[in-house]
mmCIF file of C-alpha atoms in Angstrom:
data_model
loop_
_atom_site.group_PDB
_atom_site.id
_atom_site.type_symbol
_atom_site.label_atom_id
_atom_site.label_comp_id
_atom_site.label_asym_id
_atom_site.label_seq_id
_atom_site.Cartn_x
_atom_site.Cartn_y
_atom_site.Cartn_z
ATOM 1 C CA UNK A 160 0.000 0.000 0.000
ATOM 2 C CA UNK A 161 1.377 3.336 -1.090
ATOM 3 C CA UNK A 162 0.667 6.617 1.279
ATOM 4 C CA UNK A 163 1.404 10.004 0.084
ATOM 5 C CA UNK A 164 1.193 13.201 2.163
ATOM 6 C CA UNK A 165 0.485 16.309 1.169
ATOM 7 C CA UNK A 166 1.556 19.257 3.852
ATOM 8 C CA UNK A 167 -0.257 22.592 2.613
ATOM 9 C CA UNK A 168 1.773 24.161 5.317
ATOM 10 C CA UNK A 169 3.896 27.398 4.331
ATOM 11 C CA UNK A 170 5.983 26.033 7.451
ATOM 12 C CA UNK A 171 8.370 23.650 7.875
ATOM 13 C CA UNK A 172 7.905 21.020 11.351
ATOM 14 C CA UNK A 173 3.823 22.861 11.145
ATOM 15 C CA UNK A 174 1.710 21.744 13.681
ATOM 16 C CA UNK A 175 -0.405 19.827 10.922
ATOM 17 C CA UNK A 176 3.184 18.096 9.049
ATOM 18 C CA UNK A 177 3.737 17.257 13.092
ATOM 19 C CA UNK A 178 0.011 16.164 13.313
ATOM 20 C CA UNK A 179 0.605 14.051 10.586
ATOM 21 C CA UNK A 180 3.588 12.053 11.603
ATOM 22 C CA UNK A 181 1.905 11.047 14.439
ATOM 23 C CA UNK A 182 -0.492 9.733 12.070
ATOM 24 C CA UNK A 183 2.134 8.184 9.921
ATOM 25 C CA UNK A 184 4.750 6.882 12.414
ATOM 26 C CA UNK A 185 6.338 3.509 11.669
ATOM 27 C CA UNK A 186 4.576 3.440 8.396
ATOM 28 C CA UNK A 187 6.334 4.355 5.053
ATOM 29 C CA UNK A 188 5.063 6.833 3.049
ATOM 30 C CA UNK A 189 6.023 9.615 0.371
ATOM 31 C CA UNK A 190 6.129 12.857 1.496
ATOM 32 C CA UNK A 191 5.136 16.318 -0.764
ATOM 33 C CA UNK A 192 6.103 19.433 0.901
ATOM 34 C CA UNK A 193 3.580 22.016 -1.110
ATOM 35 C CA UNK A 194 5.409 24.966 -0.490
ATOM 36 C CA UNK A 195 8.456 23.742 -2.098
ATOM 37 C CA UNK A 196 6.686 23.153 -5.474
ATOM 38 C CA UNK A 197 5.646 26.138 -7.865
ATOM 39 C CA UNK A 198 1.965 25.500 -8.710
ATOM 40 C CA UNK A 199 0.488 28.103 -10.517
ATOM 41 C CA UNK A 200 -2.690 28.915 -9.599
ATOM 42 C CA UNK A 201 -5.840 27.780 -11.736
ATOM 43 C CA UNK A 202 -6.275 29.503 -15.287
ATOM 44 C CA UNK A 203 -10.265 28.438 -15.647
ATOM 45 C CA UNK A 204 -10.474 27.853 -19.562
ATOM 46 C CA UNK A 205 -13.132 24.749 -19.234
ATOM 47 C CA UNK A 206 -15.231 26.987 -21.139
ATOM 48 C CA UNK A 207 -12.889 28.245 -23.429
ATOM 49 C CA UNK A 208 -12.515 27.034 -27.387
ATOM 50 C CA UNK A 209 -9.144 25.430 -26.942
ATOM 51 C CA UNK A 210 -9.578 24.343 -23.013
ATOM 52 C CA UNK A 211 -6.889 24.224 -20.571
ATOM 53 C CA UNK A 212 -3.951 24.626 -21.894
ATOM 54 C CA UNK A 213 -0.506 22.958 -20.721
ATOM 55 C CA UNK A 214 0.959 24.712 -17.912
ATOM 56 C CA UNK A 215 4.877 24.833 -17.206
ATOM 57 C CA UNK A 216 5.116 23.950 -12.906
ATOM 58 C CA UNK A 217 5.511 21.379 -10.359
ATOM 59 C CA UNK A 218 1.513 20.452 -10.947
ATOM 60 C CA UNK A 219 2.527 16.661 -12.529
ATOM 61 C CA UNK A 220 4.098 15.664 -9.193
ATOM 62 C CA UNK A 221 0.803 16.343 -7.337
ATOM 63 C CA UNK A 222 -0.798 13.788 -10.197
ATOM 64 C CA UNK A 223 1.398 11.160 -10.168
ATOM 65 C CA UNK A 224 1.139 10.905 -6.628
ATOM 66 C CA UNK A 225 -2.372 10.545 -6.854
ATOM 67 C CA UNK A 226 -2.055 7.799 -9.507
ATOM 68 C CA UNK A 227 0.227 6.198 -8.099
ATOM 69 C CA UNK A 228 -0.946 5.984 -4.293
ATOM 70 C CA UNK A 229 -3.491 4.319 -2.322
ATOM 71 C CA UNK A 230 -3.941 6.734 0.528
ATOM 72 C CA UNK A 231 -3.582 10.368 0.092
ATOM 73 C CA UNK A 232 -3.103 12.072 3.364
ATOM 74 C CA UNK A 233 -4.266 16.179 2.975
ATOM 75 C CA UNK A 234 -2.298 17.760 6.251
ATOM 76 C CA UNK A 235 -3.220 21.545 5.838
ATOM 77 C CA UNK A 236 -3.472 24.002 8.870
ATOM 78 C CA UNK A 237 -6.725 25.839 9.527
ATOM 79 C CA UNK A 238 -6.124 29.277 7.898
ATOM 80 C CA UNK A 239 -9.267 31.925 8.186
ATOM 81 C CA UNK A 240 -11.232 28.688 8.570
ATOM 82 C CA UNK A 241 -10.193 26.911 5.412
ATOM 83 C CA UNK A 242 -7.286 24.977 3.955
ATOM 84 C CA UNK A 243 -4.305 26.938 3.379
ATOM 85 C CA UNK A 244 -3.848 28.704 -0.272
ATOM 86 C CA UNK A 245 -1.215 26.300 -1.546
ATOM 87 C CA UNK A 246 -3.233 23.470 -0.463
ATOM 88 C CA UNK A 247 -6.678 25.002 -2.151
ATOM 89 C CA UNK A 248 -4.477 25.640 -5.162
ATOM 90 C CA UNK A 249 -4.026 22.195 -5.559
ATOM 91 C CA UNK A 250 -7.367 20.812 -4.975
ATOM 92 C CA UNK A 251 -8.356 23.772 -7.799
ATOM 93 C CA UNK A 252 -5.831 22.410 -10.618
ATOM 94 C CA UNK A 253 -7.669 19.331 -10.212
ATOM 95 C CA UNK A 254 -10.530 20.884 -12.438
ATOM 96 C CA UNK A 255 -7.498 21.131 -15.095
ATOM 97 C CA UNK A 256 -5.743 17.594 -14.450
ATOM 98 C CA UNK A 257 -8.809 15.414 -14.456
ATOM 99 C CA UNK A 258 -9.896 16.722 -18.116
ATOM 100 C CA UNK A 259 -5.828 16.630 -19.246
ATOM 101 C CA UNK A 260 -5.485 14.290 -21.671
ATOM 102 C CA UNK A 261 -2.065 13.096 -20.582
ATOM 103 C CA UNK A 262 -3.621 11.752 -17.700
ATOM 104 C CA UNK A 263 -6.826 9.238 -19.203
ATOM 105 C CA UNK A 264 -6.628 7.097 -16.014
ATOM 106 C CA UNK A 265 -6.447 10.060 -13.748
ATOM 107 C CA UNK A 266 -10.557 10.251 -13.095
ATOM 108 C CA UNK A 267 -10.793 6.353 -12.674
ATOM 109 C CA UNK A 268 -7.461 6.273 -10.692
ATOM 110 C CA UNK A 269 -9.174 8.546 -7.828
ATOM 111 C CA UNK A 270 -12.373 6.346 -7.362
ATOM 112 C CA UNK A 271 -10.047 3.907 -5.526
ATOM 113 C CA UNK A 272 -7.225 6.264 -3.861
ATOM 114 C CA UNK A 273 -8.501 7.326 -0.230
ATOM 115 C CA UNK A 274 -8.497 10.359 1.227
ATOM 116 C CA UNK A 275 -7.755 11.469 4.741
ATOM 117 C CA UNK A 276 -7.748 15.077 6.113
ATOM 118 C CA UNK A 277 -5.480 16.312 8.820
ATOM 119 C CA UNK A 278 -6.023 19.766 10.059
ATOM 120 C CA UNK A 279 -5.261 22.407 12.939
ATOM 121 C CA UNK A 280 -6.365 25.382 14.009
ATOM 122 C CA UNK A 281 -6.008 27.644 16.680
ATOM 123 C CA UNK A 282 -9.235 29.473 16.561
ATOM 124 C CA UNK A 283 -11.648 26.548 18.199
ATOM 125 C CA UNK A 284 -10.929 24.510 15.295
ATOM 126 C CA UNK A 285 -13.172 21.290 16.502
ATOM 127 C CA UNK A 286 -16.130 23.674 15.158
ATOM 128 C CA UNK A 287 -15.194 26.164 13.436
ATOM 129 C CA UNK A 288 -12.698 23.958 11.246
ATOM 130 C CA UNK A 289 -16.156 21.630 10.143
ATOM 131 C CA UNK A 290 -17.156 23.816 7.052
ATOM 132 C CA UNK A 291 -13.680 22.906 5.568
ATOM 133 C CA UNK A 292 -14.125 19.517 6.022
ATOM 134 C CA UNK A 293 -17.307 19.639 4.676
ATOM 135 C CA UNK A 294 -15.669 21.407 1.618
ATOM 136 C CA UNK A 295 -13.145 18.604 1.856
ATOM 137 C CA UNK A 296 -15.802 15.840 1.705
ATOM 138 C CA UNK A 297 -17.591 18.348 -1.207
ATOM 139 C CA UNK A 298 -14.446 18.069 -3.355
ATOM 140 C CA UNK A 299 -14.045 14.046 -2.900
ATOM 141 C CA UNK A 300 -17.539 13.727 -3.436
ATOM 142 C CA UNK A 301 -17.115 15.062 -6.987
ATOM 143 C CA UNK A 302 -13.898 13.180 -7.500
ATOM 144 C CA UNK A 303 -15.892 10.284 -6.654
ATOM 145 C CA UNK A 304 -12.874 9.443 -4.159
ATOM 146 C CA UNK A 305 -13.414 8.018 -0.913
ATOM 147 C CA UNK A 306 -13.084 9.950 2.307
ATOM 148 C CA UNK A 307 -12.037 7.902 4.858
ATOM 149 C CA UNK A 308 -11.335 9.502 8.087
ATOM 150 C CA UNK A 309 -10.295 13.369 9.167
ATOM 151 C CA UNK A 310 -8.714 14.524 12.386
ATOM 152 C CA UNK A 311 -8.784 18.310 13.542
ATOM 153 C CA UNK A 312 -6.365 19.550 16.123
ATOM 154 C CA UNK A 313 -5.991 22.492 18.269
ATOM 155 C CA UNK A 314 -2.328 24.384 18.107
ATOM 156 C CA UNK A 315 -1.406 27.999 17.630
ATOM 157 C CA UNK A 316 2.336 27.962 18.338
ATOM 158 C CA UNK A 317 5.040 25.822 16.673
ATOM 159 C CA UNK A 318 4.832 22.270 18.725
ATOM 160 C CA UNK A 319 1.538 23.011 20.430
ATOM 161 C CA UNK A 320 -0.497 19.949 18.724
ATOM 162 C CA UNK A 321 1.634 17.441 21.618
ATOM 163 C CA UNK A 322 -0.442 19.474 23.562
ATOM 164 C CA UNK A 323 -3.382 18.164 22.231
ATOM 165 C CA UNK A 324 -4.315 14.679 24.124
ATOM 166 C CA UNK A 325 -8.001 14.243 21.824
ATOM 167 C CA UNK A 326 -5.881 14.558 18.353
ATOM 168 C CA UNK A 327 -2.810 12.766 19.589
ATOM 169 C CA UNK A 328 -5.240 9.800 20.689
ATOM 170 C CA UNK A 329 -7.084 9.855 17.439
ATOM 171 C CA UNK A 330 -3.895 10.034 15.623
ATOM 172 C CA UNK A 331 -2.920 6.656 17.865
ATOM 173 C CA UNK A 332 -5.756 5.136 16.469
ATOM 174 C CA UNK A 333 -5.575 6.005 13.012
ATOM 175 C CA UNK A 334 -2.129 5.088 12.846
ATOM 176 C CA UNK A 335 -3.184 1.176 14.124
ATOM 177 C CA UNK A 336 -5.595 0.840 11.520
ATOM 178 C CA UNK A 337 -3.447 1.878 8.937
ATOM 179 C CA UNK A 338 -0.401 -0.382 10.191
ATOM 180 C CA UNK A 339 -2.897 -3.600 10.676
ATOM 181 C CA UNK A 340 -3.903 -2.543 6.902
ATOM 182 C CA UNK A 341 -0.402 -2.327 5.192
ATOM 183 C CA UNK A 342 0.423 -5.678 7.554
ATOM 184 C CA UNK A 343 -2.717 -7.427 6.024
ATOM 185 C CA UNK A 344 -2.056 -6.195 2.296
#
């Protein structure tokens, strides 16, 4: 089984990327970092004559880790109660990728690669953090991609989400399943 993780983090060690490999520990797994990778943001020609044209950035990295993995882990702090910029960049090039036609597969490929959320906030995230993973489960809804599990924590400063016993616990948990799962594969 193939994990990828995608930190939407302008941060490096972020509270979410720390959230994360508590999440991931003992397991292997790929790791994107999103704010090392240029992604231009969306150009929206679905309506236009020619369509979306071919864009020169780090984009095809974000695609073949989604064709090529069975679990993609989203790990994005909580930023004015949605997913950071570069992450919502990412989820908006997908209107581009899924009708490029260097990537046929790309559509039917996502119907069986699961998706997990990881998020923290500051700002009583356990509540106020909900509409984004509602937009999260919106998004994977579309993409026909299944939406396993989320986990939001509560951190402001760097290193604060050890402080948080409900996410580390969850994390614990999530981290079993996934380790009975890649011993049972």
């Amino acid at each position: 089984m193939r994990i990828t993780a995608l930190y939407g983090s302008s941060r490096q060690h972020s509270n979410s990327e720390e959230l994360a490999n508590y999440v991931l520990e003992g397991i292997s797994y790929e790791k994107l970092y999103l704010k090392d990778l240029n992604i231009v943001p969306i150009h929206d020609l679905r309506h236009d004559a020619q369509g979306f044209q071919y864009v020169e950035d780090d984009y095809d990295q974000i695609i073949q880790a989604l064709l090529t993995s069975d679990i993609v882990l989203f790990a994005t702090p909580i930023y004015w109660y949605s997913m950071s910029g570069i992450m919502k960049n990412v989820i908006d090039r997908l209107s581009h990728a899924i009708r490029d036609e260097r990537f046929p597969q790309l559509k039917e490929q996502l119907q069986t690669t699961e998706a997990i959320v990881l998020a923290v906030g500051g700002d009583d995230p356990r509540i106020k953090g909900l509409p984004m993973i509602q937009q999260f489960h919106y998004i994977f809804n579309f993409l026909n991609m299944p939406f396993s599990s989320y986990i939001i924590g509560k951190a402001n400063k760097p290193g604060d989400i050890a402080l948080d016993a409900l996410a580390l616990t969850q994390a614990t948990l999530l981290n079993k399943q996934l380790q009975a799962r890649m011993t049972s594969k």
